């Protein structure tokens, strides 16, 4: 690991810089993307292109045009994290979801359990949506909000769907907003948006797991 000012690498000789960038590529450390991800090839210095990949560094990133940055980030999101499939938020959906539905966050780490707890508390715990929530914390908060596991696969507005593996570990959860639609978050990065998805979309992703239904009793 090297800790240095952002322009440090540009002060090295070409040979030294190449050695470091190739090490990043080989060790899969740091942000590297295929050269095909960028449209404006002229916006990337040749020194940062190796074996068909761009090795992104802070100083060179800051010199890139805004349009190239936007294009590259959009391509990365589409190719690696999310292809944008989502449903429109219904006009009669809860007001507290409007700020987040079908949008990207700005903080790393928030997970699906945090998104569900935000919805369960009707937005009153607004801070929680940016957190990483542990399974035990999640289940305890559901209990505090009077949710119980019930024997049904038919979900209604306000229900919580939970997908468990064979060891009883929660792998995903989503909040039902009615009309067979759910407030959902896949993944824990800023490239994983909060989205409105249909039950069929969720089933496609999680059908191999056991689904449980939690409802206010």
Tab-separated table of C-alpha atoms in Angstrom:
chain	number	residue	atom	x	y	z
A	1	UNK	CA	0.000	0.000	0.000
A	2	UNK	CA	1.223	3.466	-0.901
A	3	UNK	CA	-0.138	6.579	0.812
A	4	UNK	CA	0.823	9.717	-1.078
A	5	UNK	CA	-0.416	13.019	-2.458
A	6	UNK	CA	-2.639	12.600	-5.500
A	7	UNK	CA	-0.054	13.992	-7.908
A	8	UNK	CA	2.829	11.913	-6.512
A	9	UNK	CA	2.547	9.244	-9.167
A	10	UNK	CA	2.853	11.818	-11.938
A	11	UNK	CA	6.266	12.863	-10.620
A	12	UNK	CA	7.697	9.374	-11.170
A	13	UNK	CA	9.526	8.198	-14.249
A	14	UNK	CA	7.481	6.411	-16.894
A	15	UNK	CA	9.086	3.099	-15.930
A	16	UNK	CA	8.318	3.498	-12.221
A	17	UNK	CA	4.756	4.611	-12.891
A	18	UNK	CA	4.181	1.693	-15.243
A	19	UNK	CA	5.467	-0.774	-12.635
A	20	UNK	CA	3.013	0.549	-10.029
A	21	UNK	CA	0.045	0.671	-12.371
A	22	UNK	CA	0.724	-2.842	-13.656
A	23	UNK	CA	0.893	-4.079	-10.059
A	24	UNK	CA	-2.519	-2.543	-9.416
A	25	UNK	CA	-3.912	-4.256	-12.467
A	26	UNK	CA	-2.419	-7.642	-11.618
A	27	UNK	CA	-3.447	-7.493	-7.950
A	28	UNK	CA	-6.897	-6.105	-8.831
A	29	UNK	CA	-6.416	-3.269	-6.347
A	30	UNK	CA	-7.603	0.249	-7.017
A	31	UNK	CA	-10.098	1.245	-9.669
A	32	UNK	CA	-9.389	-0.265	-13.076
A	33	UNK	CA	-11.885	-0.376	-15.934
A	34	UNK	CA	-11.808	-1.847	-19.441
A	35	UNK	CA	-10.726	0.656	-22.088
A	36	UNK	CA	-13.978	-0.080	-23.919
A	37	UNK	CA	-15.881	1.647	-21.083
A	38	UNK	CA	-14.735	5.091	-22.238
A	39	UNK	CA	-15.909	6.860	-25.367
A	40	UNK	CA	-13.490	9.783	-25.447
A	41	UNK	CA	-10.202	7.916	-25.612
A	42	UNK	CA	-8.241	11.175	-25.961
A	43	UNK	CA	-9.284	12.178	-22.444
A	44	UNK	CA	-7.115	9.443	-20.900
A	45	UNK	CA	-3.281	9.764	-20.874
A	46	UNK	CA	-1.496	6.842	-22.522
A	47	UNK	CA	0.545	6.282	-19.338
A	48	UNK	CA	-2.608	5.072	-17.561
A	49	UNK	CA	-3.646	2.515	-20.177
A	50	UNK	CA	-2.220	-0.997	-19.887
A	51	UNK	CA	-3.356	-4.349	-21.278
A	52	UNK	CA	-6.656	-2.951	-22.460
A	53	UNK	CA	-7.504	-1.341	-19.127
A	54	UNK	CA	-7.534	2.171	-17.698
A	55	UNK	CA	-5.986	2.443	-14.240
A	56	UNK	CA	-7.738	5.384	-12.620
A	57	UNK	CA	-5.742	7.714	-10.376
A	58	UNK	CA	-6.919	10.842	-8.569
A	59	UNK	CA	-4.744	13.371	-10.423
A	60	UNK	CA	-5.538	12.033	-13.894
A	61	UNK	CA	-9.249	11.724	-12.981
A	62	UNK	CA	-9.412	15.383	-11.996
A	63	UNK	CA	-7.996	16.395	-15.383
A	64	UNK	CA	-10.694	14.516	-17.299
A	65	UNK	CA	-13.632	16.488	-18.672
A	66	UNK	CA	-16.918	16.410	-16.763
A	67	UNK	CA	-18.689	14.798	-19.701
A	68	UNK	CA	-16.154	11.954	-19.785
A	69	UNK	CA	-16.446	11.419	-16.034
A	70	UNK	CA	-20.241	11.198	-16.248
A	71	UNK	CA	-20.118	8.862	-19.245
A	72	UNK	CA	-17.591	6.561	-17.565
A	73	UNK	CA	-19.483	6.396	-14.274
A	74	UNK	CA	-22.772	5.679	-16.044
A	75	UNK	CA	-21.120	2.895	-18.040
A	76	UNK	CA	-19.555	1.383	-14.916
A	77	UNK	CA	-22.888	1.371	-13.110
A	78	UNK	CA	-24.711	-0.190	-16.062
A	79	UNK	CA	-22.079	-2.838	-16.801
A	80	UNK	CA	-21.150	-3.826	-13.249
A	81	UNK	CA	-23.845	-2.904	-10.771
A	82	UNK	CA	-27.245	-1.971	-12.085
A	83	UNK	CA	-28.873	-1.913	-15.512
A	84	UNK	CA	-31.575	0.507	-14.451
A	85	UNK	CA	-34.648	-1.746	-14.506
A	86	UNK	CA	-37.206	-0.320	-12.129
A	87	UNK	CA	-40.864	0.598	-11.814
A	88	UNK	CA	-42.290	4.066	-11.436
A	89	UNK	CA	-43.224	5.061	-7.918
A	90	UNK	CA	-47.062	5.079	-7.817
A	91	UNK	CA	-48.655	8.458	-7.188
A	92	UNK	CA	-50.329	7.091	-4.067
A	93	UNK	CA	-47.077	5.726	-2.630
A	94	UNK	CA	-45.978	6.910	0.833
A	95	UNK	CA	-44.528	10.420	0.795
A	96	UNK	CA	-41.438	9.358	2.739
A	97	UNK	CA	-40.316	7.164	-0.179
A	98	UNK	CA	-40.349	9.907	-2.815
A	99	UNK	CA	-36.931	11.272	-1.866
A	100	UNK	CA	-35.210	7.904	-2.333
A	101	UNK	CA	-37.185	5.792	-4.793
A	102	UNK	CA	-35.197	5.146	-7.988
A	103	UNK	CA	-32.240	7.260	-6.895
A	104	UNK	CA	-28.593	6.696	-6.000
A	105	UNK	CA	-27.196	7.379	-2.550
A	106	UNK	CA	-24.075	9.352	-1.714
A	107	UNK	CA	-22.686	7.165	1.094
A	108	UNK	CA	-21.111	3.733	0.909
A	109	UNK	CA	-22.311	0.862	3.058
A	110	UNK	CA	-26.076	1.214	3.343
A	111	UNK	CA	-27.811	-2.111	2.751
A	112	UNK	CA	-31.238	-3.589	2.044
A	113	UNK	CA	-32.043	-4.029	5.732
A	114	UNK	CA	-31.486	-0.320	6.337
A	115	UNK	CA	-33.802	0.545	3.445
A	116	UNK	CA	-36.543	-1.667	4.883
A	117	UNK	CA	-36.220	-0.236	8.392
A	118	UNK	CA	-36.420	3.285	6.984
A	119	UNK	CA	-39.694	2.315	5.299
A	120	UNK	CA	-41.024	0.420	8.321
A	121	UNK	CA	-40.546	3.510	10.506
A	122	UNK	CA	-42.230	5.626	7.792
A	123	UNK	CA	-39.161	7.782	7.414
A	124	UNK	CA	-39.112	8.865	11.058
A	125	UNK	CA	-35.621	7.359	11.476
A	126	UNK	CA	-34.241	9.102	8.403
A	127	UNK	CA	-30.606	8.516	9.428
A	128	UNK	CA	-30.988	4.755	9.277
A	129	UNK	CA	-31.246	4.548	5.509
A	130	UNK	CA	-27.533	5.377	5.167
A	131	UNK	CA	-26.427	2.699	7.641
A	132	UNK	CA	-25.254	-0.887	7.358
A	133	UNK	CA	-27.690	-2.890	9.464
A	134	UNK	CA	-26.917	-6.305	10.988
A	135	UNK	CA	-29.473	-9.115	10.821
A	136	UNK	CA	-30.033	-9.183	14.589
A	137	UNK	CA	-30.606	-5.431	14.715
A	138	UNK	CA	-33.010	-5.740	11.801
A	139	UNK	CA	-35.104	-8.481	13.421
A	140	UNK	CA	-35.164	-6.695	16.772
A	141	UNK	CA	-36.415	-3.482	15.149
A	142	UNK	CA	-39.123	-5.402	13.276
A	143	UNK	CA	-40.224	-6.840	16.611
A	144	UNK	CA	-40.298	-3.372	18.200
A	145	UNK	CA	-42.521	-2.194	15.346
A	146	UNK	CA	-44.910	-5.117	16.040
A	147	UNK	CA	-43.973	-7.171	12.974
A	148	UNK	CA	-44.323	-10.942	13.163
A	149	UNK	CA	-43.491	-13.754	10.778
A	150	UNK	CA	-46.713	-15.140	9.302
A	151	UNK	CA	-47.465	-18.114	7.050
A	152	UNK	CA	-48.335	-16.477	3.736
A	153	UNK	CA	-46.663	-15.759	0.429
A	154	UNK	CA	-49.215	-13.093	-0.487
A	155	UNK	CA	-47.874	-9.720	0.559
A	156	UNK	CA	-49.869	-6.549	1.116
A	157	UNK	CA	-48.932	-2.915	1.657
A	158	UNK	CA	-46.660	-2.525	4.685
A	159	UNK	CA	-45.425	-6.125	4.681
A	160	UNK	CA	-41.743	-7.006	4.709
A	161	UNK	CA	-40.372	-9.796	2.521
A	162	UNK	CA	-37.258	-11.532	3.845
A	163	UNK	CA	-35.142	-14.052	1.941
A	164	UNK	CA	-33.110	-16.515	4.025
A	165	UNK	CA	-30.544	-19.124	3.057
A	166	UNK	CA	-30.530	-22.701	4.403
A	167	UNK	CA	-28.553	-21.563	7.466
A	168	UNK	CA	-31.216	-19.026	8.396
A	169	UNK	CA	-29.059	-16.076	7.395
A	170	UNK	CA	-30.959	-13.164	5.852
A	171	UNK	CA	-29.586	-12.448	2.388
A	172	UNK	CA	-32.130	-9.829	1.345
A	173	UNK	CA	-35.247	-7.950	2.410
A	174	UNK	CA	-37.697	-5.566	0.726
A	175	UNK	CA	-40.679	-3.450	1.780
A	176	UNK	CA	-44.061	-3.898	0.081
A	177	UNK	CA	-45.748	-0.641	-0.962
A	178	UNK	CA	-48.789	-2.389	-2.450
A	179	UNK	CA	-49.796	-3.215	-6.021
A	180	UNK	CA	-47.158	-5.988	-6.046
A	181	UNK	CA	-44.371	-3.372	-5.824
A	182	UNK	CA	-41.483	-3.124	-3.363
A	183	UNK	CA	-39.006	-0.548	-2.076
A	184	UNK	CA	-35.661	-2.254	-2.471
A	185	UNK	CA	-31.884	-1.926	-2.417
A	186	UNK	CA	-29.470	-4.471	-3.863
A	187	UNK	CA	-25.880	-4.172	-2.665
A	188	UNK	CA	-24.039	-1.796	-0.350
A	189	UNK	CA	-22.301	0.670	-2.674
A	190	UNK	CA	-23.266	4.096	-3.991
A	191	UNK	CA	-23.685	2.366	-7.335
A	192	UNK	CA	-26.605	0.300	-5.970
A	193	UNK	CA	-29.683	2.548	-6.032
A	194	UNK	CA	-32.866	2.393	-4.009
A	195	UNK	CA	-35.427	1.143	-6.481
A	196	UNK	CA	-39.057	0.242	-6.903
A	197	UNK	CA	-39.227	-3.348	-8.134
A	198	UNK	CA	-42.033	-5.778	-8.849
A	199	UNK	CA	-42.416	-9.069	-7.012
A	200	UNK	CA	-41.495	-10.933	-10.204
A	201	UNK	CA	-38.212	-9.002	-10.431
A	202	UNK	CA	-37.372	-9.923	-6.845
A	203	UNK	CA	-38.341	-13.548	-7.373
A	204	UNK	CA	-36.019	-13.717	-10.365
A	205	UNK	CA	-33.132	-12.587	-8.187
A	206	UNK	CA	-33.888	-14.478	-4.947
A	207	UNK	CA	-36.102	-17.453	-5.845
A	208	UNK	CA	-33.404	-19.936	-4.742
A	209	UNK	CA	-33.856	-18.758	-1.130
A	210	UNK	CA	-36.672	-19.202	1.346
A	211	UNK	CA	-38.997	-16.199	1.486
A	212	UNK	CA	-40.610	-15.185	4.770
A	213	UNK	CA	-43.364	-12.634	5.267
A	214	UNK	CA	-43.412	-10.205	8.187
A	215	UNK	CA	-46.592	-8.247	8.935
A	216	UNK	CA	-47.758	-5.869	11.662
A	217	UNK	CA	-49.969	-7.887	14.012
